[in-house]
Amino acid sequence: MPCKAIFDVYHLARTIFPAQQRRTQQAMFENFDAQILARAQFAFTVSFHIIFPAFSIGLASYLAVLEGLYLWKKDKVYLELFDFWKTIFAVAFGMGVVSGIVMSYQFGTNWSVFSDKAGPVIGPLMGYEVLTAFFLEAGFLGVMLFGRNRVGPGLHFFATLMVAFGTLISATWILSVNSWMQTPTGFAINDVGQFVPVDWWKIVFNPSFPYRLVHMVIAAYLTTAFVVGAVGAWHLLRHTAPRRAGVMFSMAMWMAAIVAPIQIMAGDAHGLNTLEHQPVKVMAMEGHFDSHPDGAPLILFGIPNTAEKRIDYAVEIPKLSSLILKHDLNAPLAGLDTVPDDKEPPVAIVFWSFRVMVGIGFAMLGVGLFSLYCRWRGTLHENRWMHRVALVMGPSGFVAVLAGWITTEVGRQPYTVYGHLLTADSISPIAAPAVAASLIAFVIVYFIVFGAGTFYILRLMARLPRDPMPDLDDGPIRTSGITPAAQTGHHGGKHGH
């Protein structure tokens, strides 16, 4: 269905624009590089796609926690929050599936050479995702969304757990594929230049896979926690449903306080693994154009000058980079001066995306610590500055995820399979105008479809039902006339009509 919509837009454009105008546009795009356009198209579609799985992975687990708490404590507030977030999950999950389907077609249209050469390895792994995660989610999603009144509470909770487990399995296979492209092992290259599997254990559990999986799953949980926290803060600021908003806000802030420091440690371990297997990427992340034989500085900020091979206006801490990466102040670190120019990634993009990701990570830690202080003071639900900060940080997880993936993918350049297959050798023999036309179609359709979907999700988040009124005392029921005083809590005095 989404692909049909894209093709409909393309054919509509051909109908609207006359042939002469199309020829003019074609001549204009002839000056573009097909590889750059194909990379831009994939970057655009994957950027839209990744925010939905990052949200749905964390939200599915959050739904499982809410239902488990309801079954344990028998407190209806958890069931009410489950129903509230269940609808949002359904919309986000659907948009994630749609955007993911569209991405897969680009392997054939724009990256057919990559698909031919790497297909024997990555094809089965992506197929396993369908056979495991998709089938599991498809089997239990309907039960979770619509079956609570049709099956027992235990079976419904099991269905919710299976949906959450399915999202984690999906992340596992996709991250295994991506990690293999970053740190390829367990393969051989046949006579026609294809990567063929030799050891599936080494392919699946390649050197960077465990670190990337932990880092991404925690990022998904933090992304969801800050969205949930922002929604709770919004309703606390507006004094709507204070009980429900307070519960979700408290749960989100516990997640931020506990998981944010864990994520920082996981990111540090992932960085050390990257230094071992992709040192050039770390050079770009750190902004080290020059080698440092006696300890490298940690460059906090600056402007990468790729023409002059330096960081302008650098704000740095001497030798701290060596301490972080080598645990030794005086440990030598190689720089980009040891790498041929055509093997360097785009330094400015990697340098800044890495700092955005790390900066947001420490901001999340700060929010978690602030919440602990407010909790200690007993003002977590009353401190309006706490609520404003949480509201502002609501989308921060999505920004951090995008920045992290930009660091990962741009830092791998100029390779698609690191060290073995260049991006320039992976692209289909396709003309730039053809790629440009599909890119324009994607931009139009994505902003319309996913813009509408995102707007609808925001509307759903803003509509948290008010807390129910306290149960009235037992008393006589009247169909008309004066309400008894015992029912309204007013004893004695004159009753109004």
Short mmCIF file of C-alpha atoms in Angstrom, two decimals:
data_model
loop_
_atom_site.label_atom_id
_atom_site.label_comp_id
_atom_site.label_asym_id
_atom_site.label_seq_id
_atom_site.Cartn_x
_atom_site.Cartn_y
_atom_site.Cartn_z
CA MET A 1 0.00 0.00 0.00
CA PRO A 2 2.71 2.58 0.86
CA CYS A 3 4.64 1.67 -2.29
CA LYS A 4 1.49 2.07 -4.36
CA ALA A 5 1.04 5.55 -2.89
CA ILE A 6 4.55 6.50 -3.87
CA PHE A 7 4.10 5.26 -7.40
CA ASP A 8 0.77 7.09 -7.59
CA VAL A 9 2.52 10.32 -6.62
CA TYR A 10 5.19 9.71 -9.24
CA HIS A 11 2.65 9.10 -12.01
CA LEU A 12 0.61 12.07 -10.84
CA ALA A 13 3.70 14.24 -11.15
CA ARG A 14 4.21 12.98 -14.72
CA THR A 15 0.60 13.90 -15.49
CA ILE A 16 0.75 17.36 -13.97
CA PHE A 17 4.11 18.47 -15.35
CA PRO A 18 4.33 18.64 -19.14
CA ALA A 19 7.00 16.70 -20.99
CA GLN A 20 9.10 19.79 -21.70
CA GLN A 21 9.18 20.71 -18.02
CA ARG A 22 10.14 17.16 -17.10
CA ARG A 23 13.00 17.28 -19.60
CA THR A 24 14.17 20.55 -18.03
CA GLN A 25 14.09 18.99 -14.58
CA GLN A 26 15.90 15.93 -15.88
CA ALA A 27 18.65 18.12 -17.32
CA MET A 28 18.94 19.91 -13.99
CA PHE A 29 19.41 16.64 -12.05
CA GLU A 30 21.94 15.35 -14.57
CA ASN A 31 24.50 17.50 -12.76
CA PHE A 32 23.90 15.62 -9.50
CA ASP A 33 25.78 12.54 -8.36
CA ALA A 34 23.52 9.46 -8.32
CA GLN A 35 25.46 8.03 -5.37
CA ILE A 36 24.90 11.16 -3.27
CA LEU A 37 21.20 11.19 -4.15
CA ALA A 38 20.82 7.48 -3.35
CA ARG A 39 22.57 7.97 -0.01
CA ALA A 40 20.38 10.99 0.72
CA GLN A 41 17.27 8.98 -0.08
CA PHE A 42 18.24 6.12 2.20
CA ALA A 43 19.23 8.56 4.95
CA PHE A 44 15.89 10.32 4.63
CA THR A 45 13.80 7.15 4.77
CA VAL A 46 15.80 5.50 7.56
CA SER A 47 15.64 8.69 9.64
CA PHE A 48 11.85 8.60 9.45
CA HIS A 49 11.77 4.87 10.09
CA ILE A 50 14.09 4.57 13.06
CA ILE A 51 12.17 6.92 15.34
CA PHE A 52 9.11 4.63 15.27
CA PRO A 53 10.86 1.34 16.21
CA ALA A 54 12.89 3.19 18.83
CA PHE A 55 9.59 4.32 20.37
CA SER A 56 7.66 1.07 19.90
CA ILE A 57 10.43 -1.11 21.38
CA GLY A 58 10.39 0.85 24.62
CA LEU A 59 6.63 1.38 24.64
CA ALA A 60 5.88 -2.34 24.20
CA SER A 61 7.97 -3.13 27.29
CA TYR A 62 6.30 -0.26 29.16
CA LEU A 63 2.87 -1.71 28.32
CA ALA A 64 4.00 -5.07 29.68
CA VAL A 65 5.14 -3.42 32.91
CA LEU A 66 1.84 -1.54 33.26
CA GLU A 67 -0.25 -4.66 32.77
CA GLY A 68 1.95 -6.64 35.12
CA LEU A 69 1.56 -3.98 37.81
CA TYR A 70 -2.21 -4.01 37.34
CA LEU A 71 -2.39 -7.79 37.76
CA TRP A 72 -0.14 -7.58 40.81
CA LYS A 73 -1.57 -4.56 42.63
CA LYS A 74 -5.14 -4.57 41.24
CA ASP A 75 -4.92 -0.79 40.92
CA LYS A 76 -7.04 0.36 37.99
CA VAL A 77 -4.79 3.34 37.29
CA TYR A 78 -2.28 0.97 35.67
CA LEU A 79 -4.98 -0.53 33.47
CA GLU A 80 -6.18 2.93 32.48
CA LEU A 81 -2.63 3.95 31.55
CA PHE A 82 -2.26 0.68 29.62
CA ASP A 83 -5.35 1.51 27.56
CA PHE A 84 -4.12 5.07 27.01
CA TRP A 85 -0.66 4.06 25.74
CA LYS A 86 -1.93 1.00 23.89
CA THR A 87 -3.62 3.15 21.25
CA ILE A 88 -0.52 5.28 20.80
CA PHE A 89 1.58 2.14 20.46
CA ALA A 90 -0.72 0.79 17.74
CA VAL A 91 -0.33 3.93 15.62
CA ALA A 92 3.44 4.14 16.12
CA PHE A 93 3.86 0.44 15.40
CA GLY A 94 1.88 0.74 12.17
CA MET A 95 3.93 3.68 10.94
CA GLY A 96 7.12 1.80 11.78
CA VAL A 97 6.05 -1.19 9.70
CA VAL A 98 5.04 0.97 6.74
CA SER A 99 8.27 2.98 6.73
CA GLY A 100 10.33 -0.20 7.06
CA ILE A 101 8.69 -1.87 4.07
CA VAL A 102 9.53 1.10 1.85
CA MET A 103 13.18 0.97 2.89
CA SER A 104 13.64 -2.61 1.76
CA TYR A 105 12.78 -1.75 -1.84
CA GLN A 106 15.75 0.58 -2.07
CA PHE A 107 18.10 -2.39 -1.80
CA GLY A 108 16.87 -3.44 -5.22
CA THR A 109 16.36 -0.06 -6.87
CA ASN A 110 19.35 1.95 -5.67
CA TRP A 111 21.73 -0.58 -4.12
CA SER A 112 21.42 -3.67 -6.28
CA VAL A 113 25.19 -4.27 -6.43
CA PHE A 114 25.36 -4.24 -2.63
CA SER A 115 22.37 -6.61 -2.50
CA ASP A 116 24.04 -8.97 -4.96
CA LYS A 117 27.39 -9.02 -3.16
CA ALA A 118 26.21 -9.00 0.48
CA GLY A 119 22.85 -10.72 -0.03
CA PRO A 120 24.07 -14.25 0.82
CA VAL A 121 24.87 -12.96 4.33
CA ILE A 122 22.36 -10.24 5.13
CA GLY A 123 19.41 -11.80 3.24
CA PRO A 124 18.96 -14.78 5.59
CA LEU A 125 19.40 -12.57 8.67
CA MET A 126 16.64 -10.22 7.53
CA GLY A 127 14.51 -13.23 6.65
CA TYR A 128 14.95 -14.58 10.18
CA GLU A 129 13.53 -11.30 11.48
CA VAL A 130 10.35 -11.93 9.50
CA LEU A 131 10.12 -15.59 10.55
CA THR A 132 10.59 -14.81 14.23
CA ALA A 133 9.75 -11.23 15.22
CA PHE A 134 7.09 -10.40 12.63
CA PHE A 135 5.25 -13.69 13.05
CA LEU A 136 5.35 -13.37 16.84
CA GLU A 137 4.07 -9.80 16.76
CA ALA A 138 1.41 -10.61 14.17
CA GLY A 139 0.17 -13.54 16.22
CA PHE A 140 -0.25 -11.65 19.49
CA LEU A 141 -0.71 -7.97 18.56
CA GLY A 142 -4.43 -8.37 17.88
CA VAL A 143 -4.93 -10.17 21.19
CA MET A 144 -3.10 -7.39 23.03
CA LEU A 145 -5.03 -4.59 21.33
CA PHE A 146 -8.54 -6.06 21.21
CA GLY A 147 -8.67 -9.23 23.27
CA ARG A 148 -8.70 -8.26 26.92
CA ASN A 149 -12.44 -8.91 27.23
CA ARG A 150 -12.26 -12.07 25.11
CA VAL A 151 -9.42 -13.98 26.79
CA GLY A 152 -8.37 -14.41 30.39
CA PRO A 153 -6.09 -11.83 32.09
CA GLY A 154 -3.19 -14.27 32.15
CA LEU A 155 -3.37 -14.99 28.43
CA HIS A 156 -3.75 -11.30 27.63
CA PHE A 157 -0.66 -10.49 29.70
CA PHE A 158 1.20 -13.27 27.89
CA ALA A 159 0.21 -11.70 24.56
CA THR A 160 1.55 -8.33 25.71
CA LEU A 161 4.82 -9.96 26.78
CA MET A 162 5.12 -11.68 23.40
CA VAL A 163 4.61 -8.40 21.54
CA ALA A 164 7.32 -6.78 23.68
CA PHE A 165 9.59 -9.79 23.13
CA GLY A 166 8.94 -9.61 19.40
CA THR A 167 10.09 -6.00 19.20
CA LEU A 168 13.33 -7.00 20.95
CA ILE A 169 13.86 -9.94 18.57
CA SER A 170 13.32 -7.60 15.61
CA ALA A 171 15.93 -5.21 16.99
CA THR A 172 18.30 -8.13 17.53
CA TRP A 173 18.27 -9.31 13.91
CA ILE A 174 18.44 -5.84 12.38
CA LEU A 175 21.29 -4.81 14.64
CA SER A 176 23.10 -8.05 13.84
CA VAL A 177 22.89 -7.15 10.13
CA ASN A 178 24.07 -3.60 10.71
CA SER A 179 26.85 -4.70 13.06
CA TRP A 180 28.10 -7.21 10.52
CA MET A 181 28.35 -4.38 7.98
CA GLN A 182 30.42 -2.47 10.55
CA THR A 183 32.60 -5.37 11.78
CA PRO A 184 32.27 -8.19 9.22
CA THR A 185 33.42 -11.68 10.27
CA GLY A 186 32.61 -15.29 9.48
CA PHE A 187 32.55 -14.93 5.68
CA ALA A 188 34.55 -15.63 2.56
CA ILE A 189 34.46 -13.97 -0.85
CA ASN A 190 33.69 -16.23 -3.83
CA ASP A 191 34.89 -15.98 -7.40
CA VAL A 192 32.25 -13.42 -8.40
CA GLY A 193 32.94 -11.13 -5.44
CA GLN A 194 30.02 -12.17 -3.23
CA PHE A 195 30.24 -12.44 0.53
CA VAL A 196 29.33 -16.02 1.39
CA PRO A 197 28.77 -17.35 4.92
CA VAL A 198 31.38 -19.58 6.48
CA ASP A 199 30.47 -19.40 10.19
CA TRP A 200 26.98 -18.16 11.05
CA TRP A 201 27.83 -17.80 14.73
CA LYS A 202 30.60 -15.36 13.87
CA ILE A 203 28.33 -13.53 11.43
CA VAL A 204 25.47 -13.08 13.89
CA PHE A 205 27.62 -12.48 16.96
CA ASN A 206 30.18 -10.27 15.23
CA PRO A 207 32.51 -8.15 17.39
CA SER A 208 30.37 -5.01 17.61
CA PHE A 209 26.95 -6.69 17.83
CA PRO A 210 26.60 -7.12 21.63
CA TYR A 211 27.65 -3.52 22.29
CA ARG A 212 25.38 -2.10 19.58
CA LEU A 213 22.40 -4.17 20.72
CA VAL A 214 22.69 -3.09 24.36
CA HIS A 215 23.31 0.53 23.42
CA MET A 216 20.33 0.68 21.04
CA VAL A 217 17.83 -1.13 23.28
CA ILE A 218 18.70 1.12 26.22
CA ALA A 219 18.36 4.12 23.90
CA ALA A 220 14.87 2.91 22.94
CA TYR A 221 13.91 2.58 26.61
CA LEU A 222 15.23 6.06 27.39
CA THR A 223 13.45 7.51 24.36
CA THR A 224 10.16 6.06 25.54
CA ALA A 225 10.78 7.11 29.15
CA PHE A 226 11.27 10.74 28.19
CA VAL A 227 8.17 10.72 25.95
CA VAL A 228 6.10 9.23 28.76
CA GLY A 229 7.65 11.70 31.19
CA ALA A 230 6.85 14.63 28.91
CA VAL A 231 3.23 13.55 28.54
CA GLY A 232 2.93 13.15 32.31
CA ALA A 233 4.54 16.55 32.85
CA TRP A 234 2.18 18.17 30.34
CA HIS A 235 -0.86 16.91 32.18
CA LEU A 236 0.59 17.75 35.59
CA LEU A 237 1.17 21.32 34.41
CA ARG A 238 -2.41 21.48 33.14
CA HIS A 239 -3.78 19.77 36.29
CA THR A 240 -5.61 17.15 34.23
CA ALA A 241 -5.75 13.62 35.64
CA PRO A 242 -3.13 14.26 38.35
CA ARG A 243 -3.22 10.65 39.60
CA ARG A 244 -2.62 9.05 36.20
CA ALA A 245 -0.19 11.74 35.12
CA GLY A 246 1.68 11.46 38.41
CA VAL A 247 2.04 7.69 38.12
CA MET A 248 3.39 7.79 34.56
CA PHE A 249 5.67 10.72 35.38
CA SER A 250 7.11 8.97 38.41
CA MET A 251 7.75 5.76 36.44
CA ALA A 252 9.45 7.70 33.64
CA MET A 253 11.71 9.61 36.02
CA TRP A 254 12.75 6.39 37.76
CA MET A 255 13.73 5.08 34.34
CA ALA A 256 15.73 8.23 33.58
CA ALA A 257 17.52 8.19 36.92
CA ILE A 258 18.46 4.50 36.75
CA VAL A 259 19.00 3.85 33.03
CA ALA A 260 20.72 7.08 31.90
CA PRO A 261 23.96 6.34 33.80
CA ILE A 262 23.85 2.75 32.56
CA GLN A 263 23.57 4.06 29.00
CA ILE A 264 26.60 6.30 29.48
CA MET A 265 28.63 3.29 30.63
CA ALA A 266 27.31 1.17 27.75
CA GLY A 267 28.21 3.95 25.32
CA ASP A 268 31.72 4.09 26.72
CA ALA A 269 32.15 0.33 26.25
CA HIS A 270 30.78 0.62 22.71
CA GLY A 271 33.27 3.41 22.00
CA LEU A 272 36.18 1.27 23.15
CA ASN A 273 34.97 -1.54 20.89
CA THR A 274 34.75 0.91 18.00
CA LEU A 275 38.30 2.08 18.67
CA GLU A 276 39.47 -1.52 18.37
CA HIS A 277 37.64 -2.38 15.16
CA GLN A 278 36.95 0.98 13.45
CA PRO A 279 39.67 3.36 14.65
CA VAL A 280 39.15 5.81 11.77
CA LYS A 281 35.57 6.40 12.91
CA VAL A 282 36.82 7.27 16.40
CA MET A 283 39.39 9.66 14.92
CA ALA A 284 36.56 11.51 13.20
CA MET A 285 34.38 11.43 16.32
CA GLU A 286 37.17 12.88 18.42
CA GLY A 287 38.25 15.37 15.74
CA HIS A 288 41.84 14.12 15.81
CA PHE A 289 43.32 15.21 12.51
CA ASP A 290 46.82 14.83 13.93
CA SER A 291 48.37 11.93 15.80
CA HIS A 292 49.22 12.46 19.46
CA PRO A 293 52.17 10.34 20.60
CA ASP A 294 52.13 11.68 24.18
CA GLY A 295 48.43 11.77 25.00
CA ALA A 296 45.51 13.16 23.00
CA PRO A 297 43.23 15.99 24.17
CA LEU A 298 39.48 15.69 24.49
CA ILE A 299 38.04 18.30 22.12
CA LEU A 300 34.77 19.46 23.61
CA PHE A 301 33.81 21.89 20.87
CA GLY A 302 35.28 23.37 17.72
CA ILE A 303 34.74 23.74 14.00
CA PRO A 304 36.27 20.97 11.86
CA ASN A 305 38.32 22.44 9.02
CA THR A 306 38.73 19.55 6.61
CA ALA A 307 40.59 21.68 4.06
CA GLU A 308 43.34 22.58 6.54
CA LYS A 309 43.05 19.32 8.52
CA ARG A 310 42.46 20.93 11.90
CA ILE A 311 39.79 21.92 14.42
CA ASP A 312 39.33 25.67 14.50
CA TYR A 313 38.46 27.42 17.77
CA ALA A 314 38.93 24.17 19.66
CA VAL A 315 37.94 23.98 23.32
CA GLU A 316 39.84 21.00 24.67
CA ILE A 317 41.03 19.27 27.83
CA PRO A 318 44.64 18.05 27.50
CA LYS A 319 45.19 14.28 27.43
CA LEU A 320 41.66 13.43 28.54
CA SER A 321 40.85 11.58 25.30
CA SER A 322 43.75 9.20 25.92
CA LEU A 323 42.51 8.65 29.47
CA ILE A 324 38.99 7.82 28.27
CA LEU A 325 39.98 5.64 25.31
CA LYS A 326 43.17 4.05 26.65
CA HIS A 327 42.83 4.62 30.42
CA ASP A 328 46.27 6.25 30.33
CA LEU A 329 46.92 10.01 30.21
CA ASN A 330 50.02 9.57 28.07
CA ALA A 331 48.78 6.80 25.77
CA PRO A 332 49.43 7.59 22.08
CA LEU A 333 46.47 7.95 19.74
CA ALA A 334 46.74 7.92 15.96
CA GLY A 335 45.05 10.65 13.94
CA LEU A 336 43.59 11.07 10.48
CA ASP A 337 47.04 12.03 9.21
CA THR A 338 47.69 8.26 9.11
CA VAL A 339 44.69 7.64 6.82
CA PRO A 340 44.51 8.32 3.06
CA ASP A 341 42.13 11.15 2.24
CA ASP A 342 39.84 8.92 0.18
CA LYS A 343 39.38 6.58 3.17
CA GLU A 344 38.30 9.30 5.62
CA PRO A 345 34.65 9.67 6.60
CA PRO A 346 33.03 13.13 6.47
CA VAL A 347 34.64 14.44 9.65
CA ALA A 348 32.37 17.43 10.34
CA ILE A 349 29.16 15.36 10.29
CA VAL A 350 30.57 12.62 12.53
CA PHE A 351 32.22 15.14 14.88
CA TRP A 352 29.01 17.10 15.52
CA SER A 353 26.52 14.20 15.53
CA PHE A 354 28.63 12.45 18.16
CA ARG A 355 28.59 15.55 20.37
CA VAL A 356 24.84 15.94 20.01
CA MET A 357 24.33 12.34 21.10
CA VAL A 358 26.69 12.57 24.07
CA GLY A 359 25.37 15.97 25.11
CA ILE A 360 21.79 14.69 25.18
CA GLY A 361 22.90 11.65 27.13
CA PHE A 362 24.36 13.79 29.88
CA ALA A 363 21.29 16.06 29.79
CA MET A 364 19.16 12.96 30.41
CA LEU A 365 21.38 12.09 33.34
CA GLY A 366 20.86 15.60 34.68
CA VAL A 367 17.08 15.24 34.43
CA GLY A 368 17.27 11.93 36.27
CA LEU A 369 19.32 13.47 39.08
CA PHE A 370 16.96 16.44 39.27
CA SER A 371 14.04 14.04 39.62
CA LEU A 372 15.80 12.22 42.46
CA TYR A 373 16.27 15.54 44.25
CA CYS A 374 12.59 16.42 43.79
CA ARG A 375 11.57 12.95 44.94
CA TRP A 376 13.75 13.32 48.04
CA ARG A 377 12.12 16.68 48.74
CA GLY A 378 8.67 15.20 48.16
CA THR A 379 7.93 17.66 45.34
CA LEU A 380 8.18 15.44 42.25
CA HIS A 381 4.51 15.98 41.38
CA GLU A 382 4.43 19.66 42.39
CA ASN A 383 7.74 21.13 41.15
CA ARG A 384 6.73 22.98 37.99
CA TRP A 385 10.35 23.53 36.92
CA MET A 386 10.83 19.75 37.02
CA HIS A 387 7.76 19.38 34.81
CA ARG A 388 8.90 22.07 32.37
CA VAL A 389 12.34 20.48 32.02
CA ALA A 390 10.78 17.05 31.42
CA LEU A 391 8.43 18.52 28.83
CA VAL A 392 11.28 20.17 26.92
CA MET A 393 13.27 16.92 27.03
CA GLY A 394 10.37 14.89 25.62
CA PRO A 395 11.73 14.57 22.05
CA SER A 396 15.37 14.40 23.14
CA GLY A 397 15.54 10.62 22.83
CA PHE A 398 14.61 10.74 19.16
CA VAL A 399 17.28 13.37 18.49
CA ALA A 400 19.88 11.29 20.34
CA VAL A 401 18.94 8.14 18.40
CA LEU A 402 19.20 9.96 15.08
CA ALA A 403 22.51 11.54 16.07
CA GLY A 404 23.85 8.16 17.15
CA TRP A 405 22.88 6.49 13.90
CA ILE A 406 24.36 9.33 11.87
CA THR A 407 27.61 8.85 13.80
CA THR A 408 27.51 5.11 13.14
CA GLU A 409 26.59 5.17 9.47
CA VAL A 410 28.48 8.25 8.26
CA GLY A 411 31.48 7.16 10.31
CA ARG A 412 31.59 3.88 8.37
CA GLN A 413 32.11 5.71 5.08
CA PRO A 414 33.49 5.27 2.46
CA TYR A 415 32.39 1.63 2.96
CA THR A 416 29.09 -0.20 3.05
CA VAL A 417 30.80 -3.35 4.34
CA TYR A 418 33.62 -1.90 6.41
CA GLY A 419 37.03 -2.49 4.89
CA HIS A 420 35.72 -4.69 2.06
CA LEU A 421 33.06 -3.02 -0.09
CA LEU A 422 33.11 0.66 -1.00
CA THR A 423 29.88 2.65 -1.14
CA ALA A 424 30.81 3.81 -4.64
CA ASP A 425 30.96 0.15 -5.72
CA SER A 426 27.61 -0.72 -4.11
CA ILE A 427 25.22 1.51 -6.02
CA SER A 428 22.96 0.37 -8.86
CA PRO A 429 23.70 1.52 -12.41
CA ILE A 430 20.98 4.13 -12.19
CA ALA A 431 20.80 7.70 -13.50
CA ALA A 432 20.66 10.64 -11.13
CA PRO A 433 17.31 11.98 -12.44
CA ALA A 434 15.62 8.65 -11.66
CA VAL A 435 16.90 8.70 -8.09
CA ALA A 436 15.94 12.37 -7.72
CA ALA A 437 12.39 11.68 -8.89
CA SER A 438 11.86 8.90 -6.35
CA LEU A 439 13.51 11.02 -3.64
CA ILE A 440 11.08 13.87 -4.30
CA ALA A 441 8.19 11.41 -4.18
CA PHE A 442 9.41 10.02 -0.86
CA VAL A 443 9.73 13.50 0.63
CA ILE A 444 6.21 14.47 -0.41
CA VAL A 445 4.53 11.24 0.70
CA TYR A 446 6.49 10.89 3.94
CA PHE A 447 5.77 14.41 5.14
CA ILE A 448 2.08 14.00 4.35
CA VAL A 449 1.56 10.47 5.71
CA PHE A 450 3.93 10.46 8.66
CA GLY A 451 3.30 14.11 9.42
CA ALA A 452 -0.40 13.28 9.77
CA GLY A 453 0.40 10.20 11.84
CA THR A 454 2.67 12.12 14.17
CA PHE A 455 0.07 14.85 14.57
CA TYR A 456 -2.52 12.22 15.46
CA ILE A 457 -0.20 10.68 18.07
CA LEU A 458 0.33 14.09 19.64
CA ARG A 459 -3.44 14.60 19.74
CA LEU A 460 -3.82 11.25 21.48
CA MET A 461 -1.14 12.16 24.01
CA ALA A 462 -2.93 15.42 24.83
CA ARG A 463 -6.21 13.63 25.55
CA LEU A 464 -5.50 11.82 28.80
CA PRO A 465 -8.95 11.20 30.35
CA ARG A 466 -9.52 12.92 33.66
CA ASP A 467 -9.27 10.89 36.84
CA PRO A 468 -12.59 9.31 37.79
CA MET A 469 -14.55 10.93 40.59
CA PRO A 470 -14.41 9.15 43.97
CA ASP A 471 -17.13 6.55 44.45
CA LEU A 472 -20.22 7.94 46.14
CA ASP A 473 -21.46 6.51 49.41
CA ASP A 474 -24.26 4.00 49.29
CA GLY A 475 -27.67 5.65 49.51
CA PRO A 476 -31.08 5.76 47.91
CA ILE A 477 -31.21 6.19 44.14
CA ARG A 478 -33.55 8.90 42.85
CA THR A 479 -34.58 9.36 39.24
CA SER A 480 -35.81 12.90 39.84
CA GLY A 481 -36.21 15.47 42.54
CA ILE A 482 -33.75 16.49 45.20
CA THR A 483 -30.48 14.55 45.56
CA PRO A 484 -30.11 13.18 49.11
CA ALA A 485 -27.48 14.89 51.21
CA ALA A 486 -25.72 11.61 51.98
CA GLN A 487 -24.98 11.13 48.28
CA THR A 488 -23.26 14.49 47.79
CA GLY A 489 -21.46 14.65 51.09
CA HIS A 490 -23.44 17.70 52.35
CA HIS A 491 -25.28 16.99 55.59
CA GLY A 492 -28.04 19.33 56.72
CA GLY A 493 -28.77 22.80 55.39
CA LYS A 494 -30.91 23.83 52.48
CA HIS A 495 -30.66 21.81 49.22
CA GLY A 496 -30.71 23.54 45.87
CA HIS A 497 -32.79 22.36 42.96
#
